[in-house]
CSV table of C-alpha atoms and ligand atoms in Angstrom, one decimal:
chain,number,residue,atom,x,y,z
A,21,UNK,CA,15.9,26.4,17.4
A,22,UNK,CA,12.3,25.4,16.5
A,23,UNK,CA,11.3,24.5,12.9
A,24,UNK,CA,7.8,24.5,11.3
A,25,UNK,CA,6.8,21.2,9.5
A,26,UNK,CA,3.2,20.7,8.0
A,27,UNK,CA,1.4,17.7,7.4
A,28,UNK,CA,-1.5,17.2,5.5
A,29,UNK,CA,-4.1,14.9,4.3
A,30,UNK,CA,-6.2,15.0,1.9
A,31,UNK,CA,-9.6,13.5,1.4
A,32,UNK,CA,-11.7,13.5,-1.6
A,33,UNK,CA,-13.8,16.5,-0.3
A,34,UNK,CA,-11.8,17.5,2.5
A,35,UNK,CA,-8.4,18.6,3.6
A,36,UNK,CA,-6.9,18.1,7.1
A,37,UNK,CA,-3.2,19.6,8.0
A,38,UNK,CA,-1.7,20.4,11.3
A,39,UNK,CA,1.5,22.6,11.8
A,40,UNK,CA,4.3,21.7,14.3
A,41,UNK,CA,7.4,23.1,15.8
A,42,UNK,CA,10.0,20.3,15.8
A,43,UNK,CA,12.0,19.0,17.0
A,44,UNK,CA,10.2,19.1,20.1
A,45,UNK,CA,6.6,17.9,17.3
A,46,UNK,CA,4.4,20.4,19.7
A,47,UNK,CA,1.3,21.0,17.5
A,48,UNK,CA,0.9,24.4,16.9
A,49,UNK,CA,-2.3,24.3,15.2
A,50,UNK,CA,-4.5,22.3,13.4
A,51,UNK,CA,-7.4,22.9,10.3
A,52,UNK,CA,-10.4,21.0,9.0
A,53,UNK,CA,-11.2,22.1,5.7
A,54,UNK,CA,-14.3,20.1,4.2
A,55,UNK,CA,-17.1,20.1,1.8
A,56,UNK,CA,-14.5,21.4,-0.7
A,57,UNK,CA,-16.2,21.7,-4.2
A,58,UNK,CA,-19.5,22.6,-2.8
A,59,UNK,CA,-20.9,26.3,-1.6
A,60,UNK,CA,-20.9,25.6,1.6
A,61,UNK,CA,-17.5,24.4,2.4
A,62,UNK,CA,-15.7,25.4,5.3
A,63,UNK,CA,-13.2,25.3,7.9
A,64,UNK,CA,-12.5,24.9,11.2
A,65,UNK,CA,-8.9,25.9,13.2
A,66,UNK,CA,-8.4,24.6,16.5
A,67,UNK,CA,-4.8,26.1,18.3
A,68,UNK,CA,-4.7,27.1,22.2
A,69,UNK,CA,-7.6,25.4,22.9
A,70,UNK,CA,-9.9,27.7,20.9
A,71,UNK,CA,-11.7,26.8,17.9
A,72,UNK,CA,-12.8,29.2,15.1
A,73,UNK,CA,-15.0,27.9,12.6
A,74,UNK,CA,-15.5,29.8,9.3
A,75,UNK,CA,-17.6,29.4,6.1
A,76,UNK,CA,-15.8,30.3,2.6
A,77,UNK,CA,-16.4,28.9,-0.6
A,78,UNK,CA,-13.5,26.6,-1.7
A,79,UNK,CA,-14.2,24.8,-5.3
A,80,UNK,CA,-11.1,22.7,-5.2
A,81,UNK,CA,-8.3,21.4,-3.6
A,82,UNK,CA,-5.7,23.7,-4.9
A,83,UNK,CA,-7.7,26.6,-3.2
A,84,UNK,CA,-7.5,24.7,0.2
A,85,UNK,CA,-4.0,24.8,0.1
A,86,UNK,CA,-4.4,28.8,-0.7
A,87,UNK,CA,-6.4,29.3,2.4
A,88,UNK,CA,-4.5,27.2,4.8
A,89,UNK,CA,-1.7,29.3,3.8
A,90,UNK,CA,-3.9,32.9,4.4
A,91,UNK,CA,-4.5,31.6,7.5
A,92,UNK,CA,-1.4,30.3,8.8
A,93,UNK,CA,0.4,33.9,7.9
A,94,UNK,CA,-2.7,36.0,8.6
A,95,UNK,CA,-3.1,34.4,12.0
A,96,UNK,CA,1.0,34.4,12.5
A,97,UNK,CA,1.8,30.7,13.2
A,98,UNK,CA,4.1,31.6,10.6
A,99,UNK,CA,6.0,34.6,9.8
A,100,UNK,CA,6.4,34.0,6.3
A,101,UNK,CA,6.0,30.7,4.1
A,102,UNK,CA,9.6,29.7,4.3
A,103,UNK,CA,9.4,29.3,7.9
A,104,UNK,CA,8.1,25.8,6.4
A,105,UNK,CA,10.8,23.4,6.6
A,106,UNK,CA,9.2,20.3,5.1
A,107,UNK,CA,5.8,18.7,4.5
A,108,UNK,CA,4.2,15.6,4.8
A,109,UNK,CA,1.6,14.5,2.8
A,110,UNK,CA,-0.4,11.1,3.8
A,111,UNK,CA,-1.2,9.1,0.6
A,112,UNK,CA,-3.1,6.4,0.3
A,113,UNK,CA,-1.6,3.9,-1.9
A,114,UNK,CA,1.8,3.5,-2.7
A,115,UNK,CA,1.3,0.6,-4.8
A,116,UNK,CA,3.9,-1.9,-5.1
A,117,UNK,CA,6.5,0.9,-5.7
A,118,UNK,CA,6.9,2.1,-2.0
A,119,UNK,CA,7.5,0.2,1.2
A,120,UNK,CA,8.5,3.2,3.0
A,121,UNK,CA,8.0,6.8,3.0
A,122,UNK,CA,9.5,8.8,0.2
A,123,UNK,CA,10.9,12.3,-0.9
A,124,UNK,CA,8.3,13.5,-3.4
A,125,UNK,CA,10.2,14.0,-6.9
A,126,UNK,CA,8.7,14.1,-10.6
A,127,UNK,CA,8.8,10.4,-10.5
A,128,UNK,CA,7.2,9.4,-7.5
A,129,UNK,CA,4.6,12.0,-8.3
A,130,UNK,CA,4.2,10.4,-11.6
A,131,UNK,CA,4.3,6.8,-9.6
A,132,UNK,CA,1.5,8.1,-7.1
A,133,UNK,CA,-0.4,9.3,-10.4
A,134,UNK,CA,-0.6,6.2,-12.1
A,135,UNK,CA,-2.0,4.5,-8.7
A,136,UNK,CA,-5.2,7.0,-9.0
A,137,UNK,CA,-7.0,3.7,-10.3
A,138,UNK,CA,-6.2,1.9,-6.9
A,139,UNK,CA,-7.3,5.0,-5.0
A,140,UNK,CA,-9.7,7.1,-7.3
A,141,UNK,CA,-11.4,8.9,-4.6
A,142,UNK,CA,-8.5,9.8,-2.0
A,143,UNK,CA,-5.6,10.1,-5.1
A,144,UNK,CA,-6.6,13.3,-6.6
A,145,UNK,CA,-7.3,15.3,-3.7
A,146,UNK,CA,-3.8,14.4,-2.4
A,147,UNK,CA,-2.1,15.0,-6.0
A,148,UNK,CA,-3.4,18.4,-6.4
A,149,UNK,CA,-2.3,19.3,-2.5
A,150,UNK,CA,1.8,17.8,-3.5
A,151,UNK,CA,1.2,20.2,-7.1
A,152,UNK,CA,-0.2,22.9,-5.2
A,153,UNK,CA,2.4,22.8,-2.4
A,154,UNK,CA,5.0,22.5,-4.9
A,155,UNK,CA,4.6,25.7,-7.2
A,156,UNK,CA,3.8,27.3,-3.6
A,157,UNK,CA,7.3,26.2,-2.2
A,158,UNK,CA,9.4,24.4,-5.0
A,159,UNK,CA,12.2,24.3,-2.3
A,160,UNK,CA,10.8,22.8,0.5
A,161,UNK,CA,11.2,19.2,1.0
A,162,UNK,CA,7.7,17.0,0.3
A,163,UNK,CA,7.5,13.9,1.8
A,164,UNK,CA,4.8,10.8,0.8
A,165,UNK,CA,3.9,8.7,3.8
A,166,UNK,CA,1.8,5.7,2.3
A,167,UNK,CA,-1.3,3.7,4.2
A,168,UNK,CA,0.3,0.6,2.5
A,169,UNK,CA,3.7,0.4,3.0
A,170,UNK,CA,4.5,-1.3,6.1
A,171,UNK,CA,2.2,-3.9,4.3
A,172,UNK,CA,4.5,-4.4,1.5
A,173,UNK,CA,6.7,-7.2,3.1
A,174,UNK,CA,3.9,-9.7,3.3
A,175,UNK,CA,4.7,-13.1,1.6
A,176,UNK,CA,3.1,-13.5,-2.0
A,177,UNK,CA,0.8,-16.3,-0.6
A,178,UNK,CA,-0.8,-13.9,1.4
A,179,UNK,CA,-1.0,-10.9,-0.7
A,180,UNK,CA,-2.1,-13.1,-4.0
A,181,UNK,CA,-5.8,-13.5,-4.6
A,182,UNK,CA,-6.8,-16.8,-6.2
A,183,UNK,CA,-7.5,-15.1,-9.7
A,184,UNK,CA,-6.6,-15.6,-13.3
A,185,UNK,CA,-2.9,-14.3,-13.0
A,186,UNK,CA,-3.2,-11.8,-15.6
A,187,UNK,CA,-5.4,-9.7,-13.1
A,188,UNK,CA,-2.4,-9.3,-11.0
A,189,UNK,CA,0.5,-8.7,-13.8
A,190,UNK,CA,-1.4,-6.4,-16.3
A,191,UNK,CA,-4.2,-4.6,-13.6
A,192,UNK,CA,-2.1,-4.5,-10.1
A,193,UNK,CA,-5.3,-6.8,-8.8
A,194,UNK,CA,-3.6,-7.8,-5.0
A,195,UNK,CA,-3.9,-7.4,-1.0
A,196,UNK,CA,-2.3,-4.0,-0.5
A,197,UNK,CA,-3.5,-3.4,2.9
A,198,UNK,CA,-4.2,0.0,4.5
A,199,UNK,CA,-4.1,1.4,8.0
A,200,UNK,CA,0.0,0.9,7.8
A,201,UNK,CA,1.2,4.1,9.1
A,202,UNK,CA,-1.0,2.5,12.6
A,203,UNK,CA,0.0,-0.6,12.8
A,204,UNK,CA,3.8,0.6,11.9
A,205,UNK,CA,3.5,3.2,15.0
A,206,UNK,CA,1.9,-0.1,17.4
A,207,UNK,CA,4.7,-2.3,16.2
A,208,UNK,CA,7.5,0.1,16.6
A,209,UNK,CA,5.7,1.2,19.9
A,210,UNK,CA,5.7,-2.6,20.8
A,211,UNK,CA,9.2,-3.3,19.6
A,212,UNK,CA,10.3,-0.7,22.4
A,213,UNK,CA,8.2,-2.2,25.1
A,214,UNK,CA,9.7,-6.2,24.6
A,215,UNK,CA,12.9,-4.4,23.7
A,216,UNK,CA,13.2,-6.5,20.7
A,217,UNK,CA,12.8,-6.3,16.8
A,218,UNK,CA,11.5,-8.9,16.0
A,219,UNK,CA,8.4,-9.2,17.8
A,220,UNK,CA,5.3,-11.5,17.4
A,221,UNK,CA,1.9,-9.3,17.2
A,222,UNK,CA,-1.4,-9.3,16.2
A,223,UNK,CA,-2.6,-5.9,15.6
A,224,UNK,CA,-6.7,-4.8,16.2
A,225,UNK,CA,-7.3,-1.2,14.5
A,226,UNK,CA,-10.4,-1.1,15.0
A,227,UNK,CA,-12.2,2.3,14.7
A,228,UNK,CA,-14.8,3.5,11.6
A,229,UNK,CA,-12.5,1.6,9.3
A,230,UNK,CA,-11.1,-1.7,10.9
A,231,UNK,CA,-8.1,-3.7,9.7
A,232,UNK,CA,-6.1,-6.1,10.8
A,233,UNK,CA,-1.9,-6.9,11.2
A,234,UNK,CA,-0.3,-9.8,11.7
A,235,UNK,CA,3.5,-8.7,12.2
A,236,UNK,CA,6.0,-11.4,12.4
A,237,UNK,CA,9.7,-10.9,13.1
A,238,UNK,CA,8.7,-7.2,13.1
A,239,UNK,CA,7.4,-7.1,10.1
A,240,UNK,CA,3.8,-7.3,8.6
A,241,UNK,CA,3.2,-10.9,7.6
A,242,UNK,CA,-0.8,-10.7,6.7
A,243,UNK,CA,-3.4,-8.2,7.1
A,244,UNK,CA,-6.9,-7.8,6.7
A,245,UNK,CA,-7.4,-5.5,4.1
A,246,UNK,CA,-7.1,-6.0,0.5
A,247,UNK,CA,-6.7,-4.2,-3.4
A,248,UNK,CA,-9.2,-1.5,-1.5
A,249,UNK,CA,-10.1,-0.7,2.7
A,250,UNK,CA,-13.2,-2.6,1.8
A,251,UNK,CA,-12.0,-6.0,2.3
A,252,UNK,CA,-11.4,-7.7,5.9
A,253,UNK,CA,-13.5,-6.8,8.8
A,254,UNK,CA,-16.7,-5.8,10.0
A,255,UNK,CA,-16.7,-2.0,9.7
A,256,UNK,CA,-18.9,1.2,10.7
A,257,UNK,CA,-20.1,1.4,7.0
A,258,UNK,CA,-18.2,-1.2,5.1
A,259,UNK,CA,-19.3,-4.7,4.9
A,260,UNK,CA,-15.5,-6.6,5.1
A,261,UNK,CA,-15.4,-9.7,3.6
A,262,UNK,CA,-18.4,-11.4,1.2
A,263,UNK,CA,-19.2,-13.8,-1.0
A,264,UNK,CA,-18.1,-11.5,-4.5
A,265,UNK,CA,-21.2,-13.0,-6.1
A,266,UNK,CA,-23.3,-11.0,-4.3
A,267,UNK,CA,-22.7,-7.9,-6.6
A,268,UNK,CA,-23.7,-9.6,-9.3
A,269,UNK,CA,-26.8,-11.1,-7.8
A,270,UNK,CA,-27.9,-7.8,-6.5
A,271,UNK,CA,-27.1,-6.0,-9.7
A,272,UNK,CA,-29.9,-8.2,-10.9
A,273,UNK,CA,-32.4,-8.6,-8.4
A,274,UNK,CA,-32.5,-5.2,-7.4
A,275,UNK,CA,-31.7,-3.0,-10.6
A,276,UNK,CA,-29.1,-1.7,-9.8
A,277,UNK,CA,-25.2,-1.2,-11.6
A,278,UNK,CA,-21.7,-2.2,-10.2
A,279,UNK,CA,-20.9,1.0,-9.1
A,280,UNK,CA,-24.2,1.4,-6.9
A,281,UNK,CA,-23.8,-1.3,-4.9
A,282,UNK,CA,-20.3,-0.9,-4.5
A,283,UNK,CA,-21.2,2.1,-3.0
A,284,UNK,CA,-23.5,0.5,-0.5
A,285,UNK,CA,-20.8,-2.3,0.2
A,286,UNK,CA,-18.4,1.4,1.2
A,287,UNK,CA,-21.2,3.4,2.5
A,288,UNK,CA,-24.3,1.4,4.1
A,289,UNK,CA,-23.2,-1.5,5.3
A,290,UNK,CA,-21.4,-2.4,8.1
A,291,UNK,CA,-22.9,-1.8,11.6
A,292,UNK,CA,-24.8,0.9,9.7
A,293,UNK,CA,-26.3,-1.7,7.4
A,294,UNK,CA,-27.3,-4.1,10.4
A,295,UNK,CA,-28.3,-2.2,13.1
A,296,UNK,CA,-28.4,1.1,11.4
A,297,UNK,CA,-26.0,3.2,13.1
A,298,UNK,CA,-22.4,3.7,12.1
A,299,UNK,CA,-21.0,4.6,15.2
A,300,UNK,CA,-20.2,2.5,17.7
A,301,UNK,CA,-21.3,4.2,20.7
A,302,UNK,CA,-25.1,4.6,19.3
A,303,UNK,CA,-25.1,0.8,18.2
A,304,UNK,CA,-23.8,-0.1,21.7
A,305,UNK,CA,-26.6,2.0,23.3
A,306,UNK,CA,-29.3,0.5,21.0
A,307,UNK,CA,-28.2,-3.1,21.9
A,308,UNK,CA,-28.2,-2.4,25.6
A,309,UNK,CA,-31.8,-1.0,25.4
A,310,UNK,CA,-32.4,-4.3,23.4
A,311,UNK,CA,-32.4,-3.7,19.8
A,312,UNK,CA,-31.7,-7.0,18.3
A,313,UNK,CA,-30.3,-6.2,15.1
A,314,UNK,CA,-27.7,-3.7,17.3
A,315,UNK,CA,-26.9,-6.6,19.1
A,316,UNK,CA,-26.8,-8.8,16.3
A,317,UNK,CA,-24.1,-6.0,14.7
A,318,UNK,CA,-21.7,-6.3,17.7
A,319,UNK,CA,-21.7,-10.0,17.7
A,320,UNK,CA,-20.8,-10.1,14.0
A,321,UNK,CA,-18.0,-7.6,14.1
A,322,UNK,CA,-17.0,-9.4,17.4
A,323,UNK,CA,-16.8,-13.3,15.8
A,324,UNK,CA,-14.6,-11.3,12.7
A,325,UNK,CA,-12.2,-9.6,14.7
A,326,UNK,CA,-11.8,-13.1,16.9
A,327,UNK,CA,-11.9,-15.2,13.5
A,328,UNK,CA,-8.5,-13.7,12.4
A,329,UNK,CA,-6.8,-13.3,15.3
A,330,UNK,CA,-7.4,-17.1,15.2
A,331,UNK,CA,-6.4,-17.4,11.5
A,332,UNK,CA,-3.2,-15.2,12.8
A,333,UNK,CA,-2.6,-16.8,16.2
A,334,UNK,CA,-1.8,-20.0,13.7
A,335,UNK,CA,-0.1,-18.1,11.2
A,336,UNK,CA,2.4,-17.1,13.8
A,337,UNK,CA,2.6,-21.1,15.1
A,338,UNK,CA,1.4,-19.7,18.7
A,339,UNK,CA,4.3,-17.6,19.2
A,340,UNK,CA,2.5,-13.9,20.0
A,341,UNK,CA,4.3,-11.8,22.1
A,342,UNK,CA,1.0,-9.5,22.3
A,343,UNK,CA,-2.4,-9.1,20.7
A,344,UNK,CA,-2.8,-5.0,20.7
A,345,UNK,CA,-5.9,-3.0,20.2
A,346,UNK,CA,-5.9,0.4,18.9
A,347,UNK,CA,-8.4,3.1,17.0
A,348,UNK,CA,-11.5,4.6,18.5
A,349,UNK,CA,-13.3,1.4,19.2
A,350,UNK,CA,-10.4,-0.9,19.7
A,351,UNK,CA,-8.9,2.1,22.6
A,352,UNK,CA,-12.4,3.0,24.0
A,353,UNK,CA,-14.9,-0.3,23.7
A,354,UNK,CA,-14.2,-1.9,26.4
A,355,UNK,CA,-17.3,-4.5,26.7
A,356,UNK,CA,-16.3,-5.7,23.2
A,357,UNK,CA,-12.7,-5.9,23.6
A,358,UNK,CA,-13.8,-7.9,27.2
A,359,UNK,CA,-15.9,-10.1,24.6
A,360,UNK,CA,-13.3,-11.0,22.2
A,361,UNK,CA,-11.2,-12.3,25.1
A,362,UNK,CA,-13.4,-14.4,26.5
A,363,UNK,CA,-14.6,-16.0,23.5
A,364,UNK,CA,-10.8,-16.5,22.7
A,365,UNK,CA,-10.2,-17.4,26.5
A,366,UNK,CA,-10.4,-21.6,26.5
A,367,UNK,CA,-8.7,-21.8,22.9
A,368,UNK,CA,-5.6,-19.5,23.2
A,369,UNK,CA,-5.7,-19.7,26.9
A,370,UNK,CA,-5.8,-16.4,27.1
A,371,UNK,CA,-7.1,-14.7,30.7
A,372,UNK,CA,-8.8,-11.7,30.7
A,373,UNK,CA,-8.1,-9.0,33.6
A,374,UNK,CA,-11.6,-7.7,33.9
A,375,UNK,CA,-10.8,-4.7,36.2
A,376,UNK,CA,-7.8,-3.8,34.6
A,377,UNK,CA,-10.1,-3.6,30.9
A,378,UNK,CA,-12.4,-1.9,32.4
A,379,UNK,CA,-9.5,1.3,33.6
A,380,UNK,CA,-8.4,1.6,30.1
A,381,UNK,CA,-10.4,4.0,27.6
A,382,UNK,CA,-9.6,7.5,26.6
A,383,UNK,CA,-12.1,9.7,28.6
A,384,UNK,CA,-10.8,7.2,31.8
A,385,UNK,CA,-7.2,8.4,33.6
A,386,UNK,CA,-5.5,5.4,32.0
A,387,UNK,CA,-5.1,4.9,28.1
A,388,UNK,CA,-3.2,2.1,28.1
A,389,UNK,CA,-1.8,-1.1,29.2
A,390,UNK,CA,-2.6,-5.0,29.7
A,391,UNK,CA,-5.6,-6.4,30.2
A,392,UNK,CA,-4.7,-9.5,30.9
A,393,UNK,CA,-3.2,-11.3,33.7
A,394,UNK,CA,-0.4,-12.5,35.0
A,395,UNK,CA,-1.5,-16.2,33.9
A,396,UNK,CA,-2.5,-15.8,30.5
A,397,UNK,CA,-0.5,-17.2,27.8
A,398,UNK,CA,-0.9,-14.1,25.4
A,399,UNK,CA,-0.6,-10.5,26.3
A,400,UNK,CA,-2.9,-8.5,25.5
A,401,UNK,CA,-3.0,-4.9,25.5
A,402,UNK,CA,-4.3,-1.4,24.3
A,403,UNK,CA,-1.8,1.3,23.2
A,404,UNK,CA,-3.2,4.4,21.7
A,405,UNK,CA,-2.3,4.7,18.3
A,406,UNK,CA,-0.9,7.7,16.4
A,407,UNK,CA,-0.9,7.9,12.7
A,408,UNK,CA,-0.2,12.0,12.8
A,409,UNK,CA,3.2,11.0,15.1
A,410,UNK,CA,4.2,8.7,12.3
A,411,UNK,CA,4.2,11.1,9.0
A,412,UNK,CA,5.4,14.3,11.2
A,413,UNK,CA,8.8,11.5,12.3
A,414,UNK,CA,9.1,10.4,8.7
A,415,UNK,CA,8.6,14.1,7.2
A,416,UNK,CA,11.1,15.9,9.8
A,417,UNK,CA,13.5,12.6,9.1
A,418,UNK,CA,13.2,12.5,5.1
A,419,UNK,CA,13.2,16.9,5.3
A,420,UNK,CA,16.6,17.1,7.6
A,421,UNK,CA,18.0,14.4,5.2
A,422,UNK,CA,17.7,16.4,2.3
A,423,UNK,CA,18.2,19.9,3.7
A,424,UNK,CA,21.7,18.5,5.6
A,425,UNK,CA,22.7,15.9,3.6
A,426,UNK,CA,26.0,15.5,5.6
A,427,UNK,CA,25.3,16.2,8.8
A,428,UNK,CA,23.5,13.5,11.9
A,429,UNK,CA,19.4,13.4,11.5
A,430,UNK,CA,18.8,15.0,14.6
A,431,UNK,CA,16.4,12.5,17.0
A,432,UNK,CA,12.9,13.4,17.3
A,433,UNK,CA,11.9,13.8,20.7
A,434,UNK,CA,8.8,12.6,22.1
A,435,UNK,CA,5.7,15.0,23.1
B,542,AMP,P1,-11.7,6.2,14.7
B,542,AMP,O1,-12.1,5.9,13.3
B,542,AMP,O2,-10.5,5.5,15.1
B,542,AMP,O3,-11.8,7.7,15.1
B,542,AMP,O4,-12.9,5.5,15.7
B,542,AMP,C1,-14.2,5.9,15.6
B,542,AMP,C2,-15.1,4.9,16.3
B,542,AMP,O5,-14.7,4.8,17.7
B,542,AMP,C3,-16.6,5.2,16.3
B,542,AMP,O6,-17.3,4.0,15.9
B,542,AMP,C4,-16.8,5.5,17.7
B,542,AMP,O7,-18.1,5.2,18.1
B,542,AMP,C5,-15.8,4.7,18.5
B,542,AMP,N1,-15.7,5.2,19.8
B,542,AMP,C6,-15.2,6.4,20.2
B,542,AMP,N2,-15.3,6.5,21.6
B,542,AMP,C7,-15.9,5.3,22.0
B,542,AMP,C8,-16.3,4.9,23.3
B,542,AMP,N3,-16.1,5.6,24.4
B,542,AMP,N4,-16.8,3.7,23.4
B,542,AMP,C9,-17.0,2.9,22.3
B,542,AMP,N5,-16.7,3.3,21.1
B,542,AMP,C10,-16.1,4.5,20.9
């Protein structure tokens, strides 16, 4: 018999969920709610391959949660609200209190409270979804899937910034990392292909936000982001890694306070900063009709992807089973993924399979697989990732372990 599990993620202005008939994880339908707080929010449902888009006011997050509900009973995907059998809930930072995903309880909700500090713009969207969902359906099983768990095994070497040690004890100031629930699913998908656990990896998620993984013994060893998703890489709108002085400088020169160019460090820099685009596709079009500062834009996020998988290609001695990329650019770019190679080629003797890169993209018929040859020393490869897969396995996991405490978790099957 099919059971309905709903996951849902909240952003500061918007709220995201999809509903799914497990254990079989067929999507029944999916919902966009955004602009929430403003008077022209609205929402978009996409099941059967139509897509009805509607304009409502919603003024806050515990009214998202009311419509999602209208809609899934208006529209019958459910029959009634305890056809719900569990819910998952993405959240962004566990802190250091999670390294896994978690049945939400008065305490972990507390725990995800006091980490609103590490997450101020994502945390309270989220919290008032798990309250909301709670006095909805006290019953139900809620379950917390972090973006910074799978980072939690990392050494303290690498998670420790070289700061007055106070920072870390009293204010929490460390490399959480973010992207885990990804570069969990790529290292569980690649522990099944080497039919091993404890694989070698270097992970690439690179879409709008980019980070890094360096998994060793199947575990994540060092990654790219750090306290917030603005460290580490190039990105569409963040400017990874700089020289923290900067802020200060600018503050100065240019007028302006801490928080307004921390802003532009989150929201126009990046490729957006640079060539003045965000999106990968437009930047790539703009450098091959010769914009120079597009071109400049790919070569900079190009030399800091192949910087640390460098920095991680020694961390792991030499011993990589595979170097994976994943996310919208990482799946889909396939003149920059053919550019990192090469420029990696003569150092980590690595070989690039031109033809077979060039077959591998989502709008192509293949999605993944290796792109290098038989001859190079290092795999590498591009495997789709899939974030949603992750929390809806955790959530049906967690759900059936609380509703049949004694009986077998029943295995998920794949779509
Ligand atoms: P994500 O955040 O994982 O959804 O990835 C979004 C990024 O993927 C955007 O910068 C897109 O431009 C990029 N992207 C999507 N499709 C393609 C494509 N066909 N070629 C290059 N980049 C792409």
């Amino acid at each position: 018999m099919c059971e309905k599990f709903l996951i849902i993620n909240a952003g500061s202005s918007s709220l995201k969920f999809s509903l799914y008939d497990m254990p079989v994880a067929k999507e029944i339908v999916n919902g966009y709610i955004e602009k929430i707080g403003n008077q022209d929010s609205f929402y978009t449902l996409k099941y059967n391959g139509q897509k009805q888009e509607k304009n409502r006011v919603i003024m806050n997050h515990t009214e998202a949660v009311k419509v999602m509900l209208e809609e899934l009973l208006e529209n019958q995907f459910i029959s009634d609200i305890s056809d719900i059998k569990g819910i998952g809930h993405r959240v962004l930072h566990g802190g250091e209190f999670y390294s896994e995903s978690v049945i939400i309880d008065d305490e972990v909700l507390n725990n995800i409270k006091s980490l609103t500090k590490l997450g101020p713009l994502h945390h309270p969207g989220e919290i008032a979804g798990i309250e909301s969902m709670q006095s909805i359906m006290p019953e139900v099983p809620q379950i917390a899937v972090f973006d910074t768990a799978f980072h939690q095994t990392m050494p303290k070497e690498n998670y420790m910034y070289a700061v007055p040690y106070s920072w870390y004890e009293e204010n929490g100031v460390r490399k959480y990392g973010f992207h885990g629930t990804s570069h969990k699913y790529i290292t569980e998908t690649m522990k099944n292909y080497f039919n091993k656990d404890n694989v070698n990896l270097i992970i690439c998620h690179i879409g709008s936000g980019a980070s890094m993984c360096c998994v060793k013994d199947g575990k994540c060893y060092d990654t790219t982001m750090g306290l917030t998703p603005l460290d580490g890489l190039v990105m569409g709108t963040r400017s990874g890694n700089i020289d923290s002085s900067i802020i200060e400088y600018i503050c100065k020169e240019r007028n302006m306070s801490v928080e307004e160019v921390t802003s532009e460090l989150n929201k126009r820099s990046g490729l957006l900063g640079i060539a003045g685009k965000n999106d990968f596709r437009d930047v790539e079009n703009l450098a091959n009709s010769g914009n120079e500062k597009a071109q400049l834009a790919i070569k900079m996020l190009k030399n800091s992807i192949a910087k640390y998988i460098a920095q991680y290609y020694v961390e792991l001695d030499g011993k990589v089973d595979a170097i994976v990329f994943t996310a919208g650019i990482g799946e889909n770019a396939v003149s920059l993924r053919a550019s990192i190679v090469n420029s990696l080629s003569s150092a980590l003797n690595i070989e690039l399979d031109q033809e077979a890169n060039n077959s591998i993209a989502r709008f192509k018929e293949k999605q993944s697989g290796m792109i290098t040859t038989e001859d190079s020393k290092i795999k590498v490869m591009v495997i789709p990732t899939n974030e949603e897969y992750m929390i809806l396995k955790d959530t049906y996991d967690m759900a059936n372990k609380k509703i049949e405490k004694s009986s077998k978790v029943k295995n998920l099957e794949y779509k």
